Amino acid sequence: GRRTPARPRTLLAALAVVLLIGAQLGEATATSAVATRLRLNHLDDYAPWGARQQRQADLIAEADGWPRYRTDPGREQTVGNDPMVVGGQGAQYYSSLTADVLSRTLTALGDGWTSRGRNLQSLDNAVTDAVFSVGARVHSPPDQHQRWNPRDRSPATVTREDVPPLV
């Protein structure tokens, strides 16, 4: 048998390594792009601060009675951390460190959550409002920024109930 000179073998080996690395990088890039697209389709999408958020913040400020009672920003979220952004003292907030026992306790009381349990939802019922001293609650239409919500342009309102003080 005839032997191939060392130089062409070295070039072929180098070409094979370059092709292998290129294929791996291409596959990793394509997989990352698809995974990112799928992940983004599952994330909540909130509008930037505007009239809806300002109206909600104004209603909360008008109804606020802390520390006599809590004011809940309402079930329809403006952002993941409504109480921190628009005011009030509701149960809903987002944290990657939400304790499992808190999520399970609030779920057992009728609460909901999104983001795999990291984003607690507002408890909107008279019994838990009395237990947690929620004396005012904002009721907003679904966020029109989120394309899957039904079209509803009704104004946000506040309900007020007498509740025992928080211990």
PDB file of C-alpha atoms in Angstrom, residues 43-98:
ATOM      1  CA  LEU A  43     -43.901  33.852  30.064  1.00  0.00           C
ATOM      2  CA  ASP A  44     -46.411  36.419  31.232  1.00  0.00           C
ATOM      3  CA  ASP A  45     -46.395  39.600  29.190  1.00  0.00           C
ATOM      4  CA  TYR A  46     -47.159  42.845  31.002  1.00  0.00           C
ATOM      5  CA  ALA A  47     -47.620  46.270  29.458  1.00  0.00           C
ATOM      6  CA  PRO A  48     -45.283  49.128  30.383  1.00  0.00           C
ATOM      7  CA  TRP A  49     -46.554  51.607  32.965  1.00  0.00           C
ATOM      8  CA  GLY A  50     -49.522  53.465  31.545  1.00  0.00           C
ATOM      9  CA  ALA A  51     -53.094  54.575  32.245  1.00  0.00           C
ATOM     10  CA  ARG A  52     -54.223  51.140  33.526  1.00  0.00           C
ATOM     11  CA  GLN A  53     -51.434  50.936  36.085  1.00  0.00           C
ATOM     12  CA  GLN A  54     -51.842  54.559  37.149  1.00  0.00           C
ATOM     13  CA  ARG A  55     -55.613  54.116  37.630  1.00  0.00           C
ATOM     14  CA  GLN A  56     -55.007  50.998  39.715  1.00  0.00           C
ATOM     15  CA  ALA A  57     -52.406  52.815  41.846  1.00  0.00           C
ATOM     16  CA  ASP A  58     -54.776  55.787  42.313  1.00  0.00           C
ATOM     17  CA  LEU A  59     -57.654  53.522  43.413  1.00  0.00           C
ATOM     18  CA  ILE A  60     -55.403  51.739  45.896  1.00  0.00           C
ATOM     19  CA  ALA A  61     -54.111  55.020  47.325  1.00  0.00           C
ATOM     20  CA  GLU A  62     -57.695  56.314  47.750  1.00  0.00           C
ATOM     21  CA  ALA A  63     -58.884  53.110  49.473  1.00  0.00           C
ATOM     22  CA  ASP A  64     -55.771  52.492  51.564  1.00  0.00           C
ATOM     23  CA  GLY A  65     -56.465  52.038  55.254  1.00  0.00           C
ATOM     24  CA  TRP A  66     -53.246  50.461  56.463  1.00  0.00           C
ATOM     25  CA  PRO A  67     -52.767  49.428  59.281  1.00  0.00           C
ATOM     26  CA  ARG A  68     -56.525  49.190  60.057  1.00  0.00           C
ATOM     27  CA  TYR A  69     -57.040  46.931  57.027  1.00  0.00           C
ATOM     28  CA  ARG A  70     -55.210  45.722  53.949  1.00  0.00           C
ATOM     29  CA  THR A  71     -55.951  46.928  50.418  1.00  0.00           C
ATOM     30  CA  ASP A  72     -55.590  44.200  47.788  1.00  0.00           C
ATOM     31  CA  PRO A  73     -54.608  45.311  44.254  1.00  0.00           C
ATOM     32  CA  GLY A  74     -56.955  42.663  42.856  1.00  0.00           C
ATOM     33  CA  ARG A  75     -57.024  39.367  41.027  1.00  0.00           C
ATOM     34  CA  GLU A  76     -56.264  40.737  37.552  1.00  0.00           C
ATOM     35  CA  GLN A  77     -52.557  41.420  37.624  1.00  0.00           C
ATOM     36  CA  THR A  78     -50.852  44.460  36.223  1.00  0.00           C
ATOM     37  CA  VAL A  79     -47.406  42.939  36.823  1.00  0.00           C
ATOM     38  CA  GLY A  80     -46.043  39.961  38.741  1.00  0.00           C
ATOM     39  CA  ASN A  81     -45.534  42.022  41.914  1.00  0.00           C
ATOM     40  CA  ASP A  82     -48.617  44.237  41.982  1.00  0.00           C
ATOM     41  CA  PRO A  83     -48.394  45.241  45.670  1.00  0.00           C
ATOM     42  CA  MET A  84     -44.829  46.416  45.159  1.00  0.00           C
ATOM     43  CA  VAL A  85     -45.584  48.356  41.970  1.00  0.00           C
ATOM     44  CA  VAL A  86     -49.082  49.818  42.343  1.00  0.00           C
ATOM     45  CA  GLY A  87     -49.384  49.691  46.137  1.00  0.00           C
ATOM     46  CA  GLY A  88     -51.547  47.820  48.566  1.00  0.00           C
ATOM     47  CA  GLN A  89     -50.931  44.798  50.738  1.00  0.00           C
ATOM     48  CA  GLY A  90     -52.220  41.834  48.730  1.00  0.00           C
ATOM     49  CA  ALA A  91     -51.029  38.229  48.850  1.00  0.00           C
ATOM     50  CA  GLN A  92     -49.755  38.156  45.299  1.00  0.00           C
ATOM     51  CA  TYR A  93     -46.115  38.546  44.593  1.00  0.00           C
ATOM     52  CA  TYR A  94     -43.406  36.928  42.498  1.00  0.00           C
ATOM     53  CA  SER A  95     -40.245  35.424  43.899  1.00  0.00           C
ATOM     54  CA  SER A  96     -37.985  32.583  42.889  1.00  0.00           C
ATOM     55  CA  LEU A  97     -37.635  31.975  46.631  1.00  0.00           C
ATOM     56  CA  THR A  98     -41.342  31.545  47.435  1.00  0.00           C
TER      57      THR A  98
END
